XYZ file of C-alpha atoms in Angstrom:
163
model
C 19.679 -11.156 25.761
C 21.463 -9.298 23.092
C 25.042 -9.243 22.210
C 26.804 -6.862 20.216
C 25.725 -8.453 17.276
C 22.048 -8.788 17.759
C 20.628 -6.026 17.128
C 17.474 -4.975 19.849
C 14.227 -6.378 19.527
C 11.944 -4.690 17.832
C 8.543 -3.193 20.253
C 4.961 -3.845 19.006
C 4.856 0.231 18.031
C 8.153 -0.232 15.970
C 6.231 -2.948 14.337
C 3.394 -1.056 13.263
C 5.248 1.569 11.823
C 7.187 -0.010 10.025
C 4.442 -1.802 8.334
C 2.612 1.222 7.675
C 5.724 2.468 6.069
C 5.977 -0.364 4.039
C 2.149 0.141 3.059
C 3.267 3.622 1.819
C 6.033 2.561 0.150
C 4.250 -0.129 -1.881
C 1.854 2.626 -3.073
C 4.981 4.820 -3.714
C 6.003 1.568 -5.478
C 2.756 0.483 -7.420
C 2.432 4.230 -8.986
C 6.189 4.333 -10.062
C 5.793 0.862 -11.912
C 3.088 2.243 -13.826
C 4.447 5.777 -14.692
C 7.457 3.873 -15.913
C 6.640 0.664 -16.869
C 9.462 -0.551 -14.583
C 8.987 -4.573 -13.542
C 8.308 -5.741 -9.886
C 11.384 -6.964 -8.997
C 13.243 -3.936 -10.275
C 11.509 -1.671 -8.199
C 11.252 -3.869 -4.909
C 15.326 -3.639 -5.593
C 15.058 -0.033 -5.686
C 12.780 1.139 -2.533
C 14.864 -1.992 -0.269
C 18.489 -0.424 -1.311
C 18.083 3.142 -1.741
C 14.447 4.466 0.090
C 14.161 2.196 3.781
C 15.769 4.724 6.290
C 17.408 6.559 3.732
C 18.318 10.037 4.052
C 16.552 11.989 2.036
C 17.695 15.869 3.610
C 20.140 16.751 6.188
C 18.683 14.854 8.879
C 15.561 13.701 7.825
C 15.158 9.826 7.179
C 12.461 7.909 5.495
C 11.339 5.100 7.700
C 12.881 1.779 8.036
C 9.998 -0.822 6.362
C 8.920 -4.147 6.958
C 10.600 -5.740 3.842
C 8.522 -9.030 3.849
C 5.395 -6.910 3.681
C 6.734 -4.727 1.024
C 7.487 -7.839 -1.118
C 4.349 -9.394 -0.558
C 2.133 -6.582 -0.801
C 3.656 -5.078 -4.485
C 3.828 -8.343 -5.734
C 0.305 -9.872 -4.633
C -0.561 -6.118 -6.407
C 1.106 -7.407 -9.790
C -0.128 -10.988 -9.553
C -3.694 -10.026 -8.270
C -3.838 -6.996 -10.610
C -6.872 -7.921 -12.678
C -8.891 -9.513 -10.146
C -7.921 -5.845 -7.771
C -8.665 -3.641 -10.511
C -12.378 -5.483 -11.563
C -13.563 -5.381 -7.061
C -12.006 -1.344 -7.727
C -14.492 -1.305 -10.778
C -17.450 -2.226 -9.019
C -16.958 -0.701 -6.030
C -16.835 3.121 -8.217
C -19.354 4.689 -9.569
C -20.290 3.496 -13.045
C -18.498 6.954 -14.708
C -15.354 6.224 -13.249
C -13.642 3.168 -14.085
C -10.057 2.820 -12.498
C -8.457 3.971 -15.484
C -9.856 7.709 -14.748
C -8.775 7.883 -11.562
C -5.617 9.675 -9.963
C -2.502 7.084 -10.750
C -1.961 7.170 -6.602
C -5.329 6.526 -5.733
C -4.945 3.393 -8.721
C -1.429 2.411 -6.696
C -3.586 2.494 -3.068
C -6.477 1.012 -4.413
C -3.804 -1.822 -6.047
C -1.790 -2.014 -2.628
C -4.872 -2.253 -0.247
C -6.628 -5.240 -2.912
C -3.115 -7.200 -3.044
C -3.625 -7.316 0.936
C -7.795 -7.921 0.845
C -7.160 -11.001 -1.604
C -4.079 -12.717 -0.253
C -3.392 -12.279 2.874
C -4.427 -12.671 6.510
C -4.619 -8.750 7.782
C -8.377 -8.325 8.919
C -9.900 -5.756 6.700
C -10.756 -3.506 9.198
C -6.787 -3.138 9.190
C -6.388 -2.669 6.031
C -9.158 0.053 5.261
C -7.675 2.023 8.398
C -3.749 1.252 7.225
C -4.775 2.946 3.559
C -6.960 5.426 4.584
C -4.001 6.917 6.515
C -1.536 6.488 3.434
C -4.526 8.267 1.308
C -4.132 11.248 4.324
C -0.768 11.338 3.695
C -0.615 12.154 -0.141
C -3.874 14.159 -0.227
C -3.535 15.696 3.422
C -5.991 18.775 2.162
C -8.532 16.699 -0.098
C -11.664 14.243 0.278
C -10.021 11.612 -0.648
C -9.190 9.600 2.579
C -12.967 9.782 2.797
C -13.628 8.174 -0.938
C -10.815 5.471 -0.273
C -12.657 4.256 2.818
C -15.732 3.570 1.052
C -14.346 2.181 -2.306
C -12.062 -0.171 0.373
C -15.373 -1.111 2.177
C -16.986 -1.882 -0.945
C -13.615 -3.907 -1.775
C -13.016 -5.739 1.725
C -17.005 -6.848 1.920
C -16.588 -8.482 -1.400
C -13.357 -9.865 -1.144
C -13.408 -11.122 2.805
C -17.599 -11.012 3.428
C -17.248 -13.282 6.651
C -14.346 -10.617 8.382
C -17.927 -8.522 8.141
């Protein structure tokens, strides 16, 4: 029962999207850090005050997110970073090491390896989660398509029972 106080509980869908939004956000998150070498803590501060369900145009909002996730997911990206970055490596092609790719794709690949190497979301999840972040910055592109195989590649060597 709720009271005044309580807010509602939350449905399964809710859920979901808010974790997806938190997905997108840590990517949103990940790329900002590295464009300006901003810390971890300073930008989780940021996206948790000013970008969950914020306003961003008369009557648009950004989504509320799943602040645990967002926490754990950019900073498993920071702590993880080199061991992320080396499975990205291998799973490109020899002529494109991660520091030639798109900064996004960098922040996904980052955000999606944080959750492959520590923590419990099957990978199936995460590949699916990512691909649809990758569809939302490059709605036109190929690149949903790319990220699912370089996060196979990942997922298989970071979680080869899940397979």
């Amino acid at each position: 029962m709720t009271t005044p106080d309580t807010p509602p509980a939350l449905s399964g869908n809710q859920k979901r999207r808010m974790k997806s939004a938190s997905r997108l956000y840590a990517v949103q998150a990940l790329y900002q850090m590295e464009a300006g070498d901003v810390t971890v803590e300073k930008v989780q501060r940021e996206f948790v005050d000013y970008r969950f369900g914020a306003e961003i145009e008369e009557g648009v909002e950004m989504l509320e997110g799943d602040v645990t996730l967002f926490g754990k997911i950019t900073s498993s990206a920071v702590n993880w970073q080199a061991r992320i970055d080396q499975m990205t490596d291998r799973a490109l092609v020899a002529k494109w090491p991660i520091a030639r790719i798109d900064p996004t794709l960098r922040a996904l690949f980052r955000a999606a390896g944080a959750e492959l190497v520590d923590s419990d979301t099957p990978p199936k999840v995460v590949i699916s989660e990512y691909v649809e972040v990758a569809a939302a910055f490059f709605p036109e592109g190929r690149e949903p398509r790319f990220v699912n195989a370089v996060l196979d590649h990942m997922a298989r060597e970071a979680r080869p029972e899940a397979f």
